[in-house]
Short mmCIF file of C-alpha atoms in Angstrom, two decimals:
data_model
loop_
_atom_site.label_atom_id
_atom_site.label_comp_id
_atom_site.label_asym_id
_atom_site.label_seq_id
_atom_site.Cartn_x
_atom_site.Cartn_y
_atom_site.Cartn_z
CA UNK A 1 0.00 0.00 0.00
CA UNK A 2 0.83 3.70 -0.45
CA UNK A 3 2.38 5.50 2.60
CA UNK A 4 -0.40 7.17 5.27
CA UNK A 5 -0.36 10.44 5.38
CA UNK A 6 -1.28 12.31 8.58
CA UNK A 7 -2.86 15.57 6.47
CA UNK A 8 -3.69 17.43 10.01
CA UNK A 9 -0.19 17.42 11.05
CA UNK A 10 2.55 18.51 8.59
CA UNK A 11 5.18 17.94 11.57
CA UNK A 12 3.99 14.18 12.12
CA UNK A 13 6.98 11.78 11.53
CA UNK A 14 7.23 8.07 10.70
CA UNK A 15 7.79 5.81 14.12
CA UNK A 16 11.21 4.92 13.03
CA UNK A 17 12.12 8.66 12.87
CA UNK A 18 10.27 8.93 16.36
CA UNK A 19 12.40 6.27 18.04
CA UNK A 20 15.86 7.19 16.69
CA UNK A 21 14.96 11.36 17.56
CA UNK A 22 14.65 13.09 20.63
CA UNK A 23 11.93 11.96 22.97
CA UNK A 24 11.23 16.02 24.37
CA UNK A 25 9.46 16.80 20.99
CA UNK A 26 7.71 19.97 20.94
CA UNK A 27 3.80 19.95 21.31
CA UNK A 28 2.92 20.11 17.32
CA UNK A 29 4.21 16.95 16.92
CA UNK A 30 2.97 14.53 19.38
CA UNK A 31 0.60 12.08 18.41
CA UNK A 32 -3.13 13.45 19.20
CA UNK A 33 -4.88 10.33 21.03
CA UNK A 34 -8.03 10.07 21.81
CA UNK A 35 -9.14 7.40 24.70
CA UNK A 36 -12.59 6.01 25.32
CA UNK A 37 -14.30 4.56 28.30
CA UNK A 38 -17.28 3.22 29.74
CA UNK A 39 -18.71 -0.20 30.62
CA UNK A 40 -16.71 -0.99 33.01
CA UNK A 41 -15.37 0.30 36.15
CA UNK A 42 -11.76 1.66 36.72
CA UNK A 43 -9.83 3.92 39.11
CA UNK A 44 -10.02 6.97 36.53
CA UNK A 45 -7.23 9.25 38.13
CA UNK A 46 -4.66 6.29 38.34
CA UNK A 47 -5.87 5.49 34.92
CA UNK A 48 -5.46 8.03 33.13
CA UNK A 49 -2.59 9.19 34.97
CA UNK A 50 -0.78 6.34 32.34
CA UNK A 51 -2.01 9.20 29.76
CA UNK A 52 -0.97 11.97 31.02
CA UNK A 53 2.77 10.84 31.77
CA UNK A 54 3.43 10.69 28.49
CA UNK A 55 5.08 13.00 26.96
CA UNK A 56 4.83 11.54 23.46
CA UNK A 57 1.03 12.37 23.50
CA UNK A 58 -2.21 14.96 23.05
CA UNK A 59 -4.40 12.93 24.67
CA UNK A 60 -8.72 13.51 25.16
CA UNK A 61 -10.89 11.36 26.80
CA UNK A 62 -14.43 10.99 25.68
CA UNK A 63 -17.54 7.98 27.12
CA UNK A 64 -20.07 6.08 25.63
CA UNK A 65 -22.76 6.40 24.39
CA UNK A 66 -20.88 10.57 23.29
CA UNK A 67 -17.90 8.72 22.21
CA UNK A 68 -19.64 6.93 19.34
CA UNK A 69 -20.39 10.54 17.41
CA UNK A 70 -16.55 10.81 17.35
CA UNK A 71 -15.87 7.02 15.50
CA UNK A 72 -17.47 9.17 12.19
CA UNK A 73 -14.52 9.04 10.15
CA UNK A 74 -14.81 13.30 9.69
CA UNK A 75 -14.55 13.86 13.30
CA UNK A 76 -12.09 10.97 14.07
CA UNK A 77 -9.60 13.05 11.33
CA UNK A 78 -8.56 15.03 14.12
CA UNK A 79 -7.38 12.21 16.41
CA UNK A 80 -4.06 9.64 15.54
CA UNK A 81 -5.42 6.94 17.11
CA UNK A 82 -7.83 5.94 19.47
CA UNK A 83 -6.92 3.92 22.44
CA UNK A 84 -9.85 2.04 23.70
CA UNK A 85 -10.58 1.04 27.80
CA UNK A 86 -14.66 0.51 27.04
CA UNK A 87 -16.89 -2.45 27.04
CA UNK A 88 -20.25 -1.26 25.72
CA UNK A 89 -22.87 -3.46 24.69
CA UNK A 90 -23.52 -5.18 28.03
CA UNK A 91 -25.96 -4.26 31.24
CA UNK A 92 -25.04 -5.84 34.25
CA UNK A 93 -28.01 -6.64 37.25
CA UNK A 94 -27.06 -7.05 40.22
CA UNK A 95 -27.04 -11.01 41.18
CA UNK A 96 -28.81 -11.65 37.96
CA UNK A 97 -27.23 -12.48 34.28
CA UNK A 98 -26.27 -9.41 32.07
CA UNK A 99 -28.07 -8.44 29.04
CA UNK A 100 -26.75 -7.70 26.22
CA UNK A 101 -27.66 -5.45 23.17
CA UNK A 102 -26.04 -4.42 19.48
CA UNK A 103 -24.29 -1.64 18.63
CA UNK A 104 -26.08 1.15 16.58
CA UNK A 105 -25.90 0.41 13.49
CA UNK A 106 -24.08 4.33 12.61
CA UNK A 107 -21.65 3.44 14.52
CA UNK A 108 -21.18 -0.02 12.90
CA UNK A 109 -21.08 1.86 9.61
CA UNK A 110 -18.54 4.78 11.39
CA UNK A 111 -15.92 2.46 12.98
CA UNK A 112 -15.23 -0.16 9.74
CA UNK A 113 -15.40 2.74 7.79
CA UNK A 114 -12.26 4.27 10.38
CA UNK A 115 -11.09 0.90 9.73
CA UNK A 116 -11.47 1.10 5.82
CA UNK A 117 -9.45 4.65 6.22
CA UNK A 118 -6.59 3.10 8.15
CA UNK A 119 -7.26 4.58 11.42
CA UNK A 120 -5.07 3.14 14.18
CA UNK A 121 -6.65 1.78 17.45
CA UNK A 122 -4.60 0.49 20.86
CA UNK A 123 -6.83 -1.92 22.22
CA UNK A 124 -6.79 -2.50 26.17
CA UNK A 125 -7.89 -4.96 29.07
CA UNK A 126 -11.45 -5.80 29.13
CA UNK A 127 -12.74 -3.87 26.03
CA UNK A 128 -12.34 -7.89 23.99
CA UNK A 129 -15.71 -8.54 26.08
CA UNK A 130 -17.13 -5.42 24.16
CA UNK A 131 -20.03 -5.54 21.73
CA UNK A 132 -21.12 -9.29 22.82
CA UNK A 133 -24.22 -9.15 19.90
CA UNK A 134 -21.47 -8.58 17.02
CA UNK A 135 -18.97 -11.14 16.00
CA UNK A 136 -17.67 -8.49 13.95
CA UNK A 137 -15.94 -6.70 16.66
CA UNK A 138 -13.89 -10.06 18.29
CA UNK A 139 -12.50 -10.41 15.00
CA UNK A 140 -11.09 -6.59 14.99
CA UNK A 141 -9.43 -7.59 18.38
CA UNK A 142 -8.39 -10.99 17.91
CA UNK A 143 -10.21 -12.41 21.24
CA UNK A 144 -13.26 -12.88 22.61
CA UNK A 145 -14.20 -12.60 26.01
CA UNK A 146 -17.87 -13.70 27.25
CA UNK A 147 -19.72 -13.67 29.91
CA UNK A 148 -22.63 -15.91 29.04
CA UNK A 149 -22.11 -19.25 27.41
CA UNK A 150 -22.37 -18.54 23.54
CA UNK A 151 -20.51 -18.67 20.33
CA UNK A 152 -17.46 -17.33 19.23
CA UNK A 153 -16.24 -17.98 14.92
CA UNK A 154 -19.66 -19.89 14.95
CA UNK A 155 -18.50 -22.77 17.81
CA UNK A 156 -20.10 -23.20 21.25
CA UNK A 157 -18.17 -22.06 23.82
CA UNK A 158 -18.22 -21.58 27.84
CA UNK A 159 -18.38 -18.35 29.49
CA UNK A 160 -14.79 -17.31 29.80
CA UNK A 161 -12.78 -16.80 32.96
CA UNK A 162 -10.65 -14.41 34.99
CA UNK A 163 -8.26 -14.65 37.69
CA UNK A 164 -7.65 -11.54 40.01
CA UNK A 165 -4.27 -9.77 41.31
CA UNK A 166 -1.83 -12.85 39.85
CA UNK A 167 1.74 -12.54 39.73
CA UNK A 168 2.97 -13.29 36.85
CA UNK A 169 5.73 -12.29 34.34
CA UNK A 170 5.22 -11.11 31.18
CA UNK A 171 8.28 -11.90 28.18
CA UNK A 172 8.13 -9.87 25.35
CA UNK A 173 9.50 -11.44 21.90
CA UNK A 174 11.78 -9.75 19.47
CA UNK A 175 11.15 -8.19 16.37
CA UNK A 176 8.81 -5.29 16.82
CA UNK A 177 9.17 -1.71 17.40
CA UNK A 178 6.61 -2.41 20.74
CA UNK A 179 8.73 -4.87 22.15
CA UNK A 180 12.24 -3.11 21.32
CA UNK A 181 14.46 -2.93 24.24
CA UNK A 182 11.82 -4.46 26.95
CA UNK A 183 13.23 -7.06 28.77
CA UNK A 184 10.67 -9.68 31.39
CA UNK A 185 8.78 -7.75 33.79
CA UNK A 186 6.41 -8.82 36.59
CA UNK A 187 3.10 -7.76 36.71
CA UNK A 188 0.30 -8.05 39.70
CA UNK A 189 -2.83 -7.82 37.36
CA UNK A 190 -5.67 -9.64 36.41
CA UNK A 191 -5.81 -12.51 33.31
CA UNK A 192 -8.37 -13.90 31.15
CA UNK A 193 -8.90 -17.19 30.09
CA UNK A 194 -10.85 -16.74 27.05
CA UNK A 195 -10.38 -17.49 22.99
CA UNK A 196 -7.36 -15.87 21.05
CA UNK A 197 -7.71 -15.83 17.58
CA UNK A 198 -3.89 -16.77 17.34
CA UNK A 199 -4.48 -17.49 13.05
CA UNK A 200 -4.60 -13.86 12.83
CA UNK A 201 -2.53 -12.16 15.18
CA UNK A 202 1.53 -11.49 15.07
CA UNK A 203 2.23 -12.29 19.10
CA UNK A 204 4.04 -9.23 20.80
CA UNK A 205 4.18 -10.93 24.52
CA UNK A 206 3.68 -13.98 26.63
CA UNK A 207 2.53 -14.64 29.87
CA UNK A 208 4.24 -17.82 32.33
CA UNK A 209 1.10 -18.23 33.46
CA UNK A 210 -0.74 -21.70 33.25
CA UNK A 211 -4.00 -20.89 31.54
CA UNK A 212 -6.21 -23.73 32.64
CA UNK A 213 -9.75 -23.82 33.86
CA UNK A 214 -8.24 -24.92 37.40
CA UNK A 215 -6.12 -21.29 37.80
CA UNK A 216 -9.31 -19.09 37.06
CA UNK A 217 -13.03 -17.81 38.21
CA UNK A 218 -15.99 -18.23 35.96
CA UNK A 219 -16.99 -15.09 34.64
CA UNK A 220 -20.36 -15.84 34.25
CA UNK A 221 -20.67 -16.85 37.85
CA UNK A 222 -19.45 -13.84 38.60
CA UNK A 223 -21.80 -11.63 37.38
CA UNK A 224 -24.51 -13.39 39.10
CA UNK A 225 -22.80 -12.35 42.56
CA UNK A 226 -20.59 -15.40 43.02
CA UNK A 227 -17.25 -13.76 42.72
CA UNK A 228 -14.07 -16.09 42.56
CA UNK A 229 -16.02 -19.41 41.69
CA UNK A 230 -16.20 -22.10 39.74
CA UNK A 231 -18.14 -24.87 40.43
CA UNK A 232 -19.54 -26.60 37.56
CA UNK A 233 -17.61 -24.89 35.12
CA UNK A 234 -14.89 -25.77 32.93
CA UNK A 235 -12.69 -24.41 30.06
CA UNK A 236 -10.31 -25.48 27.47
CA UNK A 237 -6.66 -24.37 28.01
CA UNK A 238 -5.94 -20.70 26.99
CA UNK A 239 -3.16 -18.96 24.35
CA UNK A 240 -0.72 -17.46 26.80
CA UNK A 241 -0.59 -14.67 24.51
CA UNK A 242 -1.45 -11.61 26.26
CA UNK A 243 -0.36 -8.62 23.71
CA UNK A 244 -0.04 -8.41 20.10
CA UNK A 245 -0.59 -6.58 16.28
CA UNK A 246 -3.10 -7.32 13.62
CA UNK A 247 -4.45 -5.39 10.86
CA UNK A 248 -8.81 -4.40 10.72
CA UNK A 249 -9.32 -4.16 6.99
CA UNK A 250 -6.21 -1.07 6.30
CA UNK A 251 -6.20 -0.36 10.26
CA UNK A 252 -3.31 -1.39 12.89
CA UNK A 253 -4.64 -3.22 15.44
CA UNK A 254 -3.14 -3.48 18.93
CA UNK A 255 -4.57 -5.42 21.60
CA UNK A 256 -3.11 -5.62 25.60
CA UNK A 257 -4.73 -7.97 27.80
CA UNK A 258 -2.89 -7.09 31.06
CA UNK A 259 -3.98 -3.11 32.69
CA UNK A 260 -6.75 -4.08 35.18
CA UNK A 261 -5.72 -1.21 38.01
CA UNK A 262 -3.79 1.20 39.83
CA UNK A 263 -0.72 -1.10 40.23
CA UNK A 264 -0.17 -1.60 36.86
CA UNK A 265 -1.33 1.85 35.63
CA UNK A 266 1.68 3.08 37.21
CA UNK A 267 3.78 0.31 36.41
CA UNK A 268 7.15 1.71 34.34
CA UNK A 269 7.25 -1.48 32.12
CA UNK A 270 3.04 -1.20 31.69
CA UNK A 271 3.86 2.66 30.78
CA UNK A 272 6.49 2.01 28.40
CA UNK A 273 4.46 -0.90 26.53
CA UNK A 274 1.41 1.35 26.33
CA UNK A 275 3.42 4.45 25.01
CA UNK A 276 5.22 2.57 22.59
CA UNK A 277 2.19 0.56 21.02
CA UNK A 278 0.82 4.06 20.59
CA UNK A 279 3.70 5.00 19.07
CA UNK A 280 3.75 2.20 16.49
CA UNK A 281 -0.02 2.79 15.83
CA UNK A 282 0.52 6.24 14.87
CA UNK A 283 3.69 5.58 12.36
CA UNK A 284 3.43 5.42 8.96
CA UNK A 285 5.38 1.89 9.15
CA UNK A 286 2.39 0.39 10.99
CA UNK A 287 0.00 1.76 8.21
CA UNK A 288 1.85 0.33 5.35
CA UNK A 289 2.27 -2.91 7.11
CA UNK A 290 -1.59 -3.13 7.85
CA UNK A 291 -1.92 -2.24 4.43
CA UNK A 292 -0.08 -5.46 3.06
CA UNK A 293 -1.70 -7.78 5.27
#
C-alpha cells in the first residue's frame, strides 16, 4: 500500500524517525490520542494518569454512548489513534445475568469505515468482552471474552474466565518496534482465560502463566454475585498470549490484555508498553504494514 499520510499534522513523523529522535518533541508533533471509556469500572485518576505521563502524546478522553459521534470518520480526522478502555454493549443486574444489546448500526457503519481509512486503534484490558451481539468486533481484536455461554467464529463455547491480582511475568518477543528494548517484567494484574484468535494475530508478549480452567473464576458466575467461583464450570486451556498486532481491513490493530488497576497503571514497564504501542499505531510503518496484510 501507499504510505499514510497524517494531512492534520505537517510535523507528524514516521515511528522509526520517532524512536531514533529526541523523545522532548515539541507539542505540534505529538501524536493526538483520543481514549474512550465506559462499561466498566476503573480507578479513573490512576488510569489516566498512564495518559498523562506521556510525553509523546495529546491525549482527550471521551464515554459512551458521546464517544460513538466521534468514531465518524470526519470527526475521528482530528485524532491519531484511538486507544480504547470501554466495554459497551452489556448491562449488568445485580445477582442476575447481564443483558446484552447491538451496537447502533451508525456506529457499525462509522468504525469499519475508520477501519477502511486506516485509522489506528490500541486496544486495552477488558474492552475484547465489548459488543457481545457482534462477531464483527472479536474479529477486529483478535479475542473474545464472554460472559454468558455462547458462540465465538460460529462454535459453542463456555463463558470465559478471569483470575484476580496474579503474579505473573510477562516476556516480550523480538522483532517489533513495541517490544524493542523491553526485557521480562512482573506484573500483579488480572488474566483472562478466554479465545485468542492466534491465526490472525503477530504475538508481541507472553505470559508464564498456566492458563487452565483450574487457575481461574468463571466469569459468568461472577456476574450473578458469586465472585471467585467455579463450580460446575470448565474451560479449554488458553493462548498465553497476552499482547499483540493485527491489521482491521487497512487499520493497525493493537490489543493488551494485562492493565486491570492502579498497580499496573503506574507500572514503568506497563507505561512504556502502552506508550510505545501508541507510538507504532501512529507511524506510517504500521499503516503500510496493515496495508499489506
Amino acid at each position: 500500500g501507499g504510505r499514510r499520510i497524517n494531512k492534520k499534522n505537517k510535523y507528524h513523523r514516521s515511528g522509526r524517525e520517532r524512536r531514533n529522535g529526541s523523545t522532548a518533541w515539541p507539542a505540534r508533533d505529538r501524536d493526538n490520542v483520543l481514549v474512550v471509556t465506559r462499561g466498566h469500572p476503573f480507578d479513573r485518576n490512576a488510569f489516566f494518569s498512564a495518559f498523562e505521563s506521556n510525553g509523546e502524546i495529546e491525549w482527550s478522553h471521551a464515554e459512551h454512548p458521546a464517544a460513538q459521534l466521534l468514531f465518524a470518520p470526519e470527526a475521528a480526522a482530528r485524532f491519531d489513534c484511538f486507544v480504547l478502555y470501554d466495554m459497551p454493549g452489556i448491562n449488568f443486574r445485580a445477582g442476575d445475568a447481564p443483558t446484552f444489546f447491538d451496537p447502533p448500526e451508525d456506529y457499525k457503519r462509522s468504525l469499519l469505515a475508520l477501519l477502511d481509512t486506516g485509522h489506528p486503534f490500541v486496544i486495552l484490558h477488558h474492552a475484547c468482552a465489548a459488543w457481545p451481539t457482534w462477531p464483527e468486533w472479536s474479529e477486529i481484536v483478535g479475542s473474545h471474552f464472554l460472559y454468558q455461554p455462547g458462540q465465538s467464529r460460529g462454535e459453542p463455547q463456555p463463558d470465559s474466565g478471569y483470575v484476580l491480582d496474579v503474579e505473573h511475568t510477562v516476556t516480550p518477543l523480538a522483532g517489533h518496534p513495541i517490544t524493542e528494548g523491553l526485557e521480562p517484567f512482573t506484573l500483579v494484574d488480572e488474566l483472562y482465560l478466554a479465545p485468542v484468535f492466534e491465526d490472525s494475530v503477530t504475538p508481541l508478549f507472553v505470559s508464564d502463566f498456566d492458563f487452565v480452567d483450574a487457575n481461574f473464576s468463571s466469569a459468568d458466575l461472577a456476574v450473578r454475585g458469586q465472585l471467585n467461583a467455579s463450580d460446575g464450570w470448565s474451560h479449554p486451556p488458553g493462548s498465553n498470549l497476552v499482547g499483540w498486532v493485527k491489521s482491521a481491513r487497512n487499520s493497525p490493530i493493537v490489543y493488551l490484555q494485562f492493565g486491570d488497576g492502579p498497580s499496573t497503571y503506574s507500572d514503568p514497564n506497563y507505561r512504556r508498553v502502552l506508550a510505545n504501542a501508541i507510538r507504532w499505531a501512529c507511524s506510517d510503518e504500521a499503516g503500510e504494514w496493515a496495508r499489506a496484510n
